[in-house]
Coordinates of C-alpha atoms in Angstrom, one line a residue:
X1 CA 131.8 245.3 94.8
X2 CA 129.6 247.6 92.8
X3 CA 128.5 244.8 90.7
X4 CA 127.6 242.8 93.7
X5 CA 125.5 245.7 95.0
X6 CA 123.9 246.1 91.7
X7 CA 123.1 242.5 91.5
X8 CA 121.6 242.6 95.0
X9 CA 119.5 245.5 94.0
X10 CA 118.2 243.8 91.0
X11 CA 117.4 240.7 92.9
X12 CA 115.6 242.8 95.5
X13 CA 113.5 244.5 92.7
X14 CA 112.7 241.1 91.3
X15 CA 111.7 240.0 94.7
X16 CA 109.5 243.0 95.1
X17 CA 107.9 242.4 91.7
X18 CA 107.4 238.8 92.5
X19 CA 106.0 239.5 95.9
X20 CA 103.8 242.3 94.6
X21 CA 102.5 240.4 91.6
X22 CA 100.9 237.6 93.4
X23 CA 99.5 240.0 95.9
X24 CA 97.6 241.9 93.2
X25 CA 96.5 238.7 91.5
X26 CA 95.3 237.0 94.5
X27 CA 91.5 237.5 94.6
X28 CA 89.9 238.4 97.9
X29 CA 87.3 236.1 99.3
X30 CA 83.8 237.1 98.3
X31 CA 80.8 237.1 100.4
X32 CA 77.8 235.2 99.1
X33 CA 75.6 237.4 97.0
X34 CA 72.6 237.2 99.1
X35 CA 70.9 240.2 100.6
X36 CA 70.5 239.9 104.3
X37 CA 69.2 243.3 105.3
X38 CA 68.0 244.8 102.0
X39 CA 69.8 246.4 99.1
X40 CA 71.2 249.2 101.1
X41 CA 72.8 247.0 103.7
X42 CA 74.2 244.9 100.8
X43 CA 75.8 248.0 99.2
X44 CA 77.3 249.0 102.6
X45 CA 78.8 245.5 103.0
X46 CA 80.2 245.6 99.5
X47 CA 81.8 249.0 100.2
X48 CA 83.4 247.7 103.4
X49 CA 84.7 244.6 101.6
X50 CA 86.3 246.7 98.9
X51 CA 87.9 249.0 101.5
X52 CA 89.4 246.0 103.3
X53 CA 90.6 244.5 100.0
X54 CA 92.3 247.6 98.8
X55 CA 93.8 248.3 102.2
X56 CA 95.3 244.8 102.2
X57 CA 96.8 245.4 98.8
X58 CA 98.4 248.6 99.8
X59 CA 99.7 247.1 103.1
X60 CA 101.7 244.6 101.2
X61 CA 103.0 247.3 98.9
X62 CA 104.0 249.5 101.9
X63 CA 105.8 246.6 103.6
X64 CA 107.7 245.8 100.4
X65 CA 108.6 249.5 99.9
X66 CA 109.9 249.7 103.5
X67 CA 112.1 246.6 102.9
X68 CA 113.3 248.0 99.6
X69 CA 114.3 251.3 101.3
X70 CA 116.1 249.4 104.0
X71 CA 117.9 247.3 101.4
X72 CA 118.7 250.5 99.4
X73 CA 120.2 252.1 102.5
X74 CA 122.3 249.0 103.2
X75 CA 123.4 248.9 99.6
X76 CA 124.3 252.6 99.6
X77 CA 126.4 252.0 102.7
X78 CA 128.0 249.0 101.1
X79 CA 128.7 250.9 98.0
X80 CA 130.3 253.8 99.9
X81 CA 132.5 251.4 101.7
X82 CA 133.4 249.6 98.5
X83 CA 134.1 252.8 96.5
X84 CA 136.9 254.0 98.8
X85 CA 139.3 251.1 98.2
X86 CA 138.4 250.9 94.5
X87 CA 138.8 254.5 93.6
X88 CA 141.5 253.7 91.2
X89 CA 139.5 251.1 89.4
X90 CA 136.2 252.7 89.1
X91 CA 135.6 256.2 87.9
X92 CA 133.4 258.7 89.8
X93 CA 131.2 259.4 86.8
X94 CA 129.9 255.8 86.6
X95 CA 129.1 255.7 90.3
X96 CA 127.4 259.1 90.1
X97 CA 125.2 257.8 87.3
X98 CA 124.2 254.7 89.2
X99 CA 123.4 256.7 92.3
X100 CA 121.2 259.1 90.3
X101 CA 119.3 256.3 88.7
X102 CA 118.7 254.6 92.1
X103 CA 117.5 257.9 93.5
X104 CA 115.2 258.4 90.6
X105 CA 113.7 254.9 90.9
X106 CA 113.2 255.4 94.6
X107 CA 111.5 258.8 94.2
X108 CA 109.0 257.4 91.7
X109 CA 108.1 254.7 94.0
X110 CA 107.7 257.0 96.9
X111 CA 105.5 259.4 94.8
X112 CA 103.3 256.5 93.8
X113 CA 103.0 255.5 97.4
X114 CA 101.9 259.0 98.4
X115 CA 99.4 259.1 95.5
X116 CA 97.9 255.9 96.6
X117 CA 97.7 257.0 100.2
X118 CA 95.8 260.2 99.1
X119 CA 93.4 258.1 97.1
X120 CA 92.9 255.8 100.0
X121 CA 92.0 258.7 102.3
X122 CA 89.6 260.1 99.7
X123 CA 87.9 256.8 99.4
X124 CA 87.8 256.5 103.2
X125 CA 86.0 259.9 103.4
X126 CA 83.6 259.0 100.7
X127 CA 82.9 255.8 102.4
X128 CA 82.2 257.5 105.7
X129 CA 79.8 259.9 104.0
X130 CA 78.0 257.1 102.3
X131 CA 77.8 255.3 105.6
X132 CA 76.4 258.4 107.3
X133 CA 73.9 258.9 104.4
X134 CA 73.0 255.2 104.7
X135 CA 72.2 255.6 108.4
X136 CA 70.1 258.7 107.8
X137 CA 68.2 256.9 105.1
X138 CA 67.6 253.9 107.3
X139 CA 66.2 256.3 110.0
X140 CA 63.9 257.9 107.5
X141 CA 62.8 254.5 106.3
X142 CA 61.9 253.6 109.9
X143 CA 60.0 256.8 110.4
X144 CA 58.2 256.4 107.1
X145 CA 57.3 252.8 108.0
X146 CA 55.9 253.9 111.3
X147 CA 53.8 256.6 109.6
X148 CA 52.6 254.0 107.0
X149 CA 51.5 251.8 109.8
X150 CA 49.6 254.6 111.5
X151 CA 47.9 255.6 108.3
X152 CA 46.9 252.1 107.6
X153 CA 45.4 251.8 111.1
X154 CA 43.5 255.0 110.5
X155 CA 42.3 253.7 107.1
X156 CA 41.1 250.5 108.8
X157 CA 39.2 252.5 111.5
X158 CA 37.6 254.7 108.8
X159 CA 36.6 251.7 106.9
X160 CA 35.0 250.2 109.9
X161 CA 33.2 253.4 110.7
X162 CA 32.0 253.6 107.1
X163 CA 30.7 250.1 107.4
X164 CA 28.8 251.0 110.6
X165 CA 27.4 254.2 109.1
X166 CA 26.4 252.3 105.9
X167 CA 24.5 249.8 108.0
X168 CA 22.8 252.5 109.9
X169 CA 21.9 254.4 106.8
X170 CA 20.4 251.2 105.2
X171 CA 18.4 250.7 108.4
X172 CA 17.1 254.3 108.4
X173 CA 16.3 254.0 104.7
X174 CA 14.3 250.9 105.3
X175 CA 12.5 252.6 108.2
X176 CA 11.8 255.7 106.1
X177 CA 10.4 253.6 103.3
X178 CA 8.2 251.8 105.9
X179 CA 7.1 255.1 107.4
X180 CA 6.3 256.5 104.0
X181 CA 4.2 253.4 103.2
X182 CA 2.4 253.7 106.5
X183 CA 1.9 257.4 106.0
X184 CA 0.4 256.8 102.5
X185 CA -1.9 254.2 104.0
X186 CA -2.9 256.5 106.8
X187 CA -3.4 259.4 104.5
X188 CA -5.6 257.4 102.2
X189 CA -7.5 256.0 105.3
X190 CA -7.9 259.6 106.6
X191 CA -9.2 260.8 103.2
X192 CA -11.6 258.0 103.1
X193 CA -12.6 258.6 106.8
X194 CA -13.2 262.3 105.9
X195 CA -15.3 261.4 102.9
X196 CA -17.3 258.9 105.1
X197 CA -17.7 261.5 107.8
X198 CA -18.9 264.1 105.4
X199 CA -21.3 261.6 103.9
X200 CA -22.5 260.6 107.4
X201 CA -22.9 264.3 108.3
X202 CA -24.9 264.9 105.2
X203 CA -27.1 262.0 105.8
X204 CA -27.5 263.1 109.5
X205 CA -28.3 266.6 108.4
X206 CA -30.8 265.3 105.8
X207 CA -32.4 263.1 108.4
X208 CA -32.5 266.0 110.9
X209 CA -34.0 268.3 108.4
X210 CA -36.6 265.7 107.5
X211 CA -37.5 265.2 111.2
X212 CA -37.6 268.9 111.8
X213 CA -39.8 269.5 108.8
X214 CA -42.1 266.6 109.9
X215 CA -42.3 268.0 113.4
X216 CA -42.9 271.5 112.1
X217 CA -45.7 270.3 109.8
X218 CA -47.2 268.3 112.6
X219 CA -47.1 271.4 114.9
X220 CA -48.5 273.6 112.1
X221 CA -51.3 271.0 111.4
X222 CA -52.1 270.8 115.1
X223 CA -52.1 274.6 115.5
X224 CA -54.3 274.9 112.3
X225 CA -56.7 272.3 113.8
X226 CA -56.9 274.2 117.1
X227 CA -57.5 277.4 115.2
X228 CA -60.3 275.8 113.2
X229 CA -61.8 274.3 116.3
X230 CA -61.7 277.6 118.1
X231 CA -63.2 279.4 115.1
X232 CA -66.2 277.0 114.9
X233 CA -67.0 277.3 118.6
X234 CA -70.0 279.6 119.4
X235 CA -70.5 281.7 122.5
X236 CA -73.9 283.1 123.6
X237 CA -73.8 286.5 125.0
X238 CA -76.8 287.8 127.1
X239 CA -77.9 291.4 126.9
X240 CA -77.0 292.2 130.5
X241 CA -73.4 291.1 129.9
X242 CA -73.0 293.1 126.7
X243 CA -71.5 296.4 127.3
X244 CA -71.7 298.4 124.0
X245 CA -68.8 300.5 123.5
X246 CA -70.2 302.7 120.8
X247 CA -73.4 303.5 119.2
X248 CA -72.5 302.0 115.9
X249 CA -71.6 298.6 117.2
X250 CA -74.2 298.1 120.0
X251 CA -77.5 296.3 119.0
X252 CA -80.7 298.3 119.2
X253 CA -83.5 297.3 121.6
X254 CA -85.8 296.5 118.7
X255 CA -83.3 294.0 117.1
X256 CA -82.8 292.3 120.4
X257 CA -86.5 291.8 120.9
X258 CA -86.8 290.4 117.4
X259 CA -84.1 288.0 118.1
X260 CA -85.6 287.0 121.3
X261 CA -88.9 286.3 119.7
X262 CA -87.3 284.2 117.0
X263 CA -85.4 282.2 119.7
X264 CA -82.0 282.7 118.0
X265 CA -78.7 283.6 119.5
X266 CA -76.1 285.8 117.9
X267 CA -72.9 284.2 116.6
X268 CA -69.5 285.8 117.6
X269 CA -65.9 284.8 116.7
X270 CA -64.4 282.8 119.5
X271 CA -62.2 284.7 121.9
X272 CA -59.9 281.6 122.1
X273 CA -58.3 282.6 118.8
X274 CA -56.9 285.7 120.3
X275 CA -56.4 284.4 123.8
X276 CA -53.0 284.7 125.5
X277 CA -52.4 281.0 125.4
X278 CA -52.8 280.7 121.6
X279 CA -50.6 283.8 121.0
X280 CA -47.9 282.4 123.3
X281 CA -48.1 279.0 121.5
X282 CA -47.7 280.7 118.0
X283 CA -44.8 282.9 119.3
X284 CA -42.9 279.9 120.7
X285 CA -43.5 277.9 117.5
X286 CA -42.0 280.5 115.2
X287 CA -39.1 281.3 117.6
X288 CA -38.2 277.6 117.6
X289 CA -38.5 277.4 113.9
X290 CA -36.3 280.5 113.4
X291 CA -33.7 279.4 115.9
X292 CA -33.5 275.7 115.0
X293 CA -30.0 274.4 115.7
X294 CA -28.2 277.6 115.0
X295 CA -25.0 278.5 116.8
X296 CA -26.5 281.9 117.6
X297 CA -28.9 282.7 120.5
X298 CA -31.8 285.2 120.5
X299 CA -29.4 287.6 122.0
X300 CA -27.1 287.3 119.0
X301 CA -30.0 287.6 116.6
X302 CA -30.5 291.2 117.7
X303 CA -29.2 293.4 115.0
X304 CA -27.2 296.5 115.9
X305 CA -27.6 298.9 113.0
X306 CA -24.3 300.5 112.0
X307 CA -23.7 304.2 111.8
X308 CA -24.4 305.6 108.4
X309 CA -21.4 307.2 106.7
X310 CA -22.5 310.1 104.5
X311 CA -18.9 311.2 103.6
X312 CA -15.8 309.4 104.6
X313 CA -12.9 311.5 106.0
X314 CA -9.5 311.1 104.5
X315 CA -6.9 310.4 107.3
X316 CA -4.1 312.8 107.7
X317 CA -2.0 311.7 110.6
X318 CA -1.3 308.8 112.9
X319 CA -3.2 309.0 116.2
X320 CA -1.7 305.9 117.7
X321 CA 1.1 303.4 116.9
X322 CA 1.5 300.3 118.9
X323 CA 2.8 296.7 118.7
X324 CA -0.5 294.9 118.7
X325 CA 0.8 291.3 118.4
X326 CA 3.9 289.3 119.2
X327 CA 4.5 288.5 115.6
X328 CA 3.4 289.8 112.2
X329 CA -0.2 290.8 111.6
X330 CA -2.0 289.5 108.6
X331 CA -5.6 290.8 108.9
X332 CA -7.7 293.7 110.5
X333 CA -11.4 294.4 110.5
X334 CA -13.8 297.0 112.0
X335 CA -17.1 296.0 113.4
X336 CA -20.3 297.4 111.7
X337 CA -20.8 300.0 114.4
X338 CA -17.1 301.1 114.3
X339 CA -16.5 300.7 118.1
X340 CA -14.6 297.4 117.9
X341 CA -11.7 296.2 115.9
X342 CA -10.3 292.7 115.4
X343 CA -6.7 291.9 114.4
X344 CA -5.2 288.5 113.5
X345 CA -1.5 287.5 113.1
X346 CA 1.0 284.7 112.8
X347 CA 1.0 284.4 116.6
X348 CA -2.2 282.3 116.3
X349 CA -4.6 284.6 118.2
X350 CA -7.3 287.1 117.3
X351 CA -7.1 290.3 119.5
X352 CA -10.1 292.7 120.0
X353 CA -9.5 296.4 120.4
X354 CA -12.0 299.0 121.5
X355 CA -11.9 302.3 119.6
X356 CA -12.5 305.2 122.0
X357 CA -11.6 308.8 121.7
X358 CA -8.9 308.2 119.0
X359 CA -7.1 305.4 120.8
X360 CA -7.1 301.6 120.6
X361 CA -7.7 300.0 123.9
X362 CA -7.1 296.2 124.3
X363 CA -10.3 294.3 125.1
X364 CA -9.6 290.6 124.9
X365 CA -8.0 287.7 123.0
X366 CA -9.7 284.8 121.1
X367 CA -7.6 281.6 121.2
X368 CA -8.0 278.3 119.3
X369 CA -6.1 278.1 116.1
X370 CA -2.9 275.9 116.0
X371 CA -1.3 278.2 113.3
X372 CA -1.4 281.7 112.1
X373 CA -4.5 283.7 111.1
X374 CA -5.0 284.8 107.5
X375 CA -8.3 286.8 107.7
X376 CA -10.9 288.0 110.2
X377 CA -14.4 289.2 109.9
X378 CA -17.5 290.2 112.0
X379 CA -21.0 288.9 111.3
X380 CA -23.6 291.5 110.3
X381 CA -25.0 291.6 113.8
X382 CA -21.5 292.2 115.2
X383 CA -21.8 289.5 117.8
X384 CA -19.5 286.9 116.3
X385 CA -16.0 286.8 114.8
X386 CA -14.9 284.5 111.9
X387 CA -11.3 283.8 111.2
X388 CA -9.4 281.7 108.6
X389 CA -6.2 280.0 109.6
X390 CA -3.1 278.3 108.2
X391 CA -4.2 275.0 110.0
X392 CA -6.7 274.3 107.2
X393 CA -9.8 275.4 109.1
X394 CA -12.1 278.3 109.8
X395 CA -13.0 279.3 113.4
X396 CA -16.1 281.0 114.8
X397 CA -16.2 282.7 118.2
X398 CA -18.8 284.6 120.2
X399 CA -17.5 287.9 121.5
X400 CA -18.4 286.9 125.1
X401 CA -16.3 283.7 124.9
X402 CA -12.7 283.2 124.1
X403 CA -13.2 279.5 123.3
X404 CA -14.2 278.8 119.7
X405 CA -17.9 278.1 119.2
X406 CA -17.3 276.2 116.0
X407 CA -14.5 274.9 114.0
X408 CA -15.0 274.2 110.3
X409 CA -12.5 271.6 108.9
X410 CA -12.3 269.9 105.6
X411 CA -9.8 271.9 103.4
X412 CA -6.6 270.1 102.6
X413 CA -4.4 273.3 102.6
X414 CA -4.4 276.6 104.4
X415 CA -7.6 278.6 104.3
X416 CA -6.9 282.1 102.9
X417 CA -10.4 283.7 103.3
X418 CA -13.6 283.2 105.4
X419 CA -16.6 285.4 104.9
X420 CA -20.2 285.5 106.2
X421 CA -22.7 285.2 103.3
X422 CA -25.9 287.3 103.0
X423 CA -27.5 284.7 105.2
X424 CA -25.9 285.0 108.7
X425 CA -26.2 281.2 109.1
X426 CA -23.9 280.4 106.1
X427 CA -20.2 280.9 105.8
X428 CA -18.0 280.8 102.6
X429 CA -14.3 279.8 102.7
X430 CA -11.5 279.7 100.1
X431 CA -8.3 277.8 100.3
X432 CA -5.1 277.0 98.5
X433 CA -6.4 273.5 97.8
X434 CA -8.3 275.1 94.9
X435 CA -11.8 274.8 96.4
X436 CA -14.4 277.2 97.6
X437 CA -16.8 275.8 100.2
X438 CA -20.2 276.9 101.6
X439 CA -20.9 275.9 105.2
X440 CA -24.1 275.7 107.1
X441 CA -23.5 276.9 110.7
X442 CA -26.7 275.4 111.9
X443 CA -25.5 271.9 111.0
X444 CA -21.8 272.7 111.2
X445 CA -21.3 271.0 107.9
X446 CA -20.2 271.8 104.4
X447 CA -23.2 271.9 102.0
X448 CA -21.4 272.9 98.7
X449 CA -17.9 272.4 97.4
X450 CA -16.8 274.3 94.2
X451 CA -13.6 273.0 92.5
X452 CA -11.5 275.7 90.9
X453 CA -8.5 275.4 88.6
X454 CA -6.3 277.8 90.7
X455 CA -5.6 278.6 94.4
X456 CA -8.1 281.0 96.0
X457 CA -6.6 284.1 97.6
X458 CA -9.7 286.0 98.7
X459 CA -13.5 286.2 98.3
X460 CA -16.5 288.3 98.9
X461 CA -20.3 287.6 98.9
X462 CA -23.1 289.5 97.2
X463 CA -26.7 288.4 97.2
X464 CA -26.7 284.9 95.9
X465 CA -23.2 285.1 94.4
X466 CA -19.8 284.4 95.6
X467 CA -16.9 286.3 93.9
X468 CA -13.4 284.8 94.3
X469 CA -9.9 285.9 93.3
X470 CA -7.2 283.5 92.3
X471 CA -3.5 283.1 91.7
X472 CA -4.0 282.6 88.0
X473 CA -5.0 286.3 87.6
X474 CA -8.7 285.4 87.3
X475 CA -11.7 286.7 89.2
X476 CA -14.7 284.3 89.1
X477 CA -18.4 284.8 90.1
X478 CA -20.2 281.7 91.4
X479 CA -24.0 281.2 91.7
X480 CA -24.7 279.5 94.9
X481 CA -28.0 278.2 93.7
X482 CA -26.6 276.2 90.8
X483 CA -22.9 275.9 91.9
X484 CA -21.6 277.1 88.5
X485 CA -19.4 279.9 87.3
X486 CA -21.4 282.6 85.7
X487 CA -18.6 284.9 84.4
X488 CA -15.3 286.3 85.4
X489 CA -12.6 288.9 84.7
X490 CA -8.9 288.8 83.9
X491 CA -6.7 290.7 86.2
X492 CA -3.3 292.3 85.3
X493 CA -1.6 290.0 87.9
X494 CA -2.1 287.5 90.7
X495 CA -5.1 288.6 92.8
X496 CA -4.2 289.2 96.5
X497 CA -7.5 290.6 97.8
X498 CA -11.1 291.5 97.0
X499 CA -13.5 294.0 98.5
X500 CA -17.0 295.1 97.6
X501 CA -18.6 298.4 98.0
X502 CA -21.4 299.1 100.5
X503 CA -24.0 299.3 97.6
X504 CA -22.7 296.0 96.1
X505 CA -22.2 297.7 92.7
X506 CA -18.4 297.9 92.5
X507 CA -15.7 295.4 93.1
X508 CA -12.1 296.2 94.1
X509 CA -9.2 293.8 93.6
X510 CA -5.5 294.2 94.5
X511 CA -3.0 292.6 92.2
X512 CA 0.7 291.7 92.4
X513 CA 1.5 293.9 89.4
X514 CA 1.3 296.9 91.8
X515 CA -2.1 298.2 90.9
X516 CA -5.7 298.3 92.2
X517 CA -8.5 297.3 89.7
X518 CA -12.0 298.7 90.1
X519 CA -14.8 296.8 88.3
X520 CA -18.5 297.8 88.0
X521 CA -20.6 294.7 88.6
X522 CA -23.5 296.0 86.5
X523 CA -21.2 296.4 83.5
X524 CA -18.5 293.6 83.3
X525 CA -16.4 295.5 80.7
X526 CA -16.1 298.7 82.8
X527 CA -12.8 298.5 84.7
X528 CA -10.4 301.1 86.0
X529 CA -6.7 300.7 87.2
X530 CA -5.2 302.7 90.0
X531 CA -1.5 303.1 90.3
X532 CA 0.9 305.4 92.1
X533 CA 4.6 306.1 92.1
X534 CA 6.2 304.1 94.9
X535 CA 3.2 301.8 95.5
X536 CA 4.2 298.2 95.5
X537 CA 2.1 295.1 96.6
X538 CA 4.2 293.5 99.4
X539 CA 2.9 290.0 99.4
X540 CA 0.3 287.5 98.1
X541 CA -2.1 288.5 100.8
X542 CA -2.0 292.3 100.7
X543 CA -5.5 293.7 101.4
X544 CA -7.1 296.8 99.8
X545 CA -10.5 298.3 100.9
X546 CA -13.2 300.7 99.9
X547 CA -14.1 303.7 102.1
X548 CA -17.6 303.2 103.6
X549 CA -19.1 305.7 101.1
X550 CA -17.3 304.2 98.2
X551 CA -15.5 307.4 97.3
X552 CA -11.9 306.3 98.2
X553 CA -9.7 303.3 97.9
X554 CA -6.9 302.4 100.5
X555 CA -4.1 299.9 100.3
X556 CA -0.8 299.4 102.0
X557 CA 2.6 299.3 100.2
X558 CA 5.8 297.3 100.6
X559 CA 7.6 300.6 101.6
X560 CA 5.5 300.9 104.8
X561 CA 3.2 303.7 103.5
X562 CA -0.6 303.7 103.1
X563 CA -1.8 305.0 99.7
X564 CA -5.4 306.4 99.3
X565 CA -6.9 307.1 95.8
X566 CA -10.1 309.0 94.9
X567 CA -12.4 307.0 92.9
X568 CA -14.0 309.8 90.9
X569 CA -10.8 311.2 89.5
X570 CA -8.6 308.2 89.7
X571 CA -5.7 310.2 91.2
X572 CA -3.8 309.6 94.4
X573 CA -5.4 311.5 97.2
X574 CA -2.8 311.2 99.9
X575 CA 0.2 309.1 101.0
X576 CA 0.7 308.3 104.7
X577 CA 4.4 307.4 105.1
X578 CA 4.9 307.6 108.8
X579 CA 4.0 304.7 111.2
X580 CA 5.2 301.5 109.6
X581 CA 8.8 300.2 109.2
X582 CA 7.8 297.1 107.2
X583 CA 5.4 296.0 104.4
X584 CA 1.8 296.9 105.2
X585 CA -0.3 293.7 104.9
X586 CA -3.9 295.0 105.5
X587 CA -6.0 298.1 105.9
X588 CA -9.5 298.6 107.4
X589 CA -11.7 301.7 107.1
X590 CA -14.4 302.1 109.9
X591 CA -18.0 302.1 108.8
X592 CA -18.4 305.6 110.4
X593 CA -15.7 306.9 108.1
X594 CA -13.7 308.5 110.9
X595 CA -10.8 306.0 111.3
X596 CA -8.4 303.9 109.2
X597 CA -6.3 301.1 110.8
X598 CA -3.3 299.6 109.0
X599 CA -1.2 296.6 110.1
X600 CA 2.2 295.3 108.9
X601 CA 4.4 292.2 109.0
X602 CA 6.3 293.5 112.1
X603 CA 3.4 293.3 114.6
X604 CA 2.6 297.0 114.3
X605 CA -0.9 298.6 114.1
X606 CA -1.4 302.2 113.3
X607 CA -4.7 304.2 113.9
X608 CA -5.1 307.1 111.4
X609 CA -7.6 309.9 111.3
X610 CA -7.9 313.6 110.3
X611 CA -8.6 314.8 113.9

């Protein structure tokens, strides 16, 4: 019976081996190796397939193991039943050994089954994690793909905008080139028109001068003829009509009788030569000849003599501080009789101020320039104002009219200085276009042009000479009769202003190297430099002036103070620190010597005196 059970057990084991072996050897059906949803989905499908395949393998093993256990239980029962009747034949030791061997074999199989189940659970957990990671990665891929599409759309939009901007830029570039070409043509045409206008004006002026000279010669010839005719005419005067005024001039009775006997009459100079008609004709002729086509009237020709300054008074304090303009002030000038002051600034107007009892009283405004004012000056008669402007012109006003009387155009860059020459009908201008021009106010035309190698910053007039200061640190003297440079001086720095003494013997220049240079016009080598601690030239247009008696020099500094030097000693006489909060641009000393006015770049004007 035991042998039968043992045989049954062996047959069952063989059956298990036979059934398990083909189960392991049987290959699972494989899916075609084609990727349907990408490599990630392919990996997921492979993992699922492996799980199913291994599960199927273990399912067969478990079913075989269950059958084996059932068979073992039946065999044990059969063996117990068989052992009881055959206790005599079979010893207990052999049965116990067989039972232990069966238990050992069954335990090993159960342990292997548990180990395989644990591995199966581990693989299931790993597979779940891989599946979750795969889902997350797929979601990230979707998000990244959406972002990529959005960025590509933005790139396409930017490319379209760039294309549009490039087309617009090309169109603007073509328009700019066309505009530049047109501008160059118009500029050349304007230059040619200016040359033609100047030539036509010169021709017209020459023709007018010829006609005027011809008419003047004709009038003079006619007048000479009338005078000669009146001189030759004879007048007979009878003795009753003669009324002797003195004993020396009255004829005696004897001489009258002798003359009567001879039948002669006495010759006298015709009274027509001194008649009121002839005198009025001569007066009108000379008045017309003197006035000609001048911009000034007889009323302007009247000369108001200035007050004579015997000794200038050094100012000590500020009498008045006011905001004279809306913007910075560049120029200031007293009239010859010291009762009127003119200021010009970057607000494009010239303002007139009446000096009365130590105060500046606003009197009027002169309009006209389209840009800022660089310099102002009164004519010798004090009835006209001349100003230079940034708008490449010089403007002339009458004091009784705020509208410009005359505008002198022809410079190509801003005019830095405009001065009356010794002849009140001529004006000299200097510009940054490196030219100095002489203008005839009667003809309103430029009569001389002097080309210079450097920009002109300021100029003054003396007799038949023009003295100009330049940015190349040179001071040049020009002879207006020959239009040539006679001589010049070298300055320590860029020249910002010039002023000439009242006796026309000394020349004052202000330089950018923070010094004033004084030159004697009679001795070209005699120069003096005036410096002071703290004095700094604030700009390329800072103005320095003489006192009316020539004893002092005054200039404004970049620190807002006014410095005054004494000429005889060369030392600083005084420093006026109060009144300005910005760089002082110009100073003017009244001809009477009583007042000094300074202006700065922040529209402020200060009246100084020692009262």
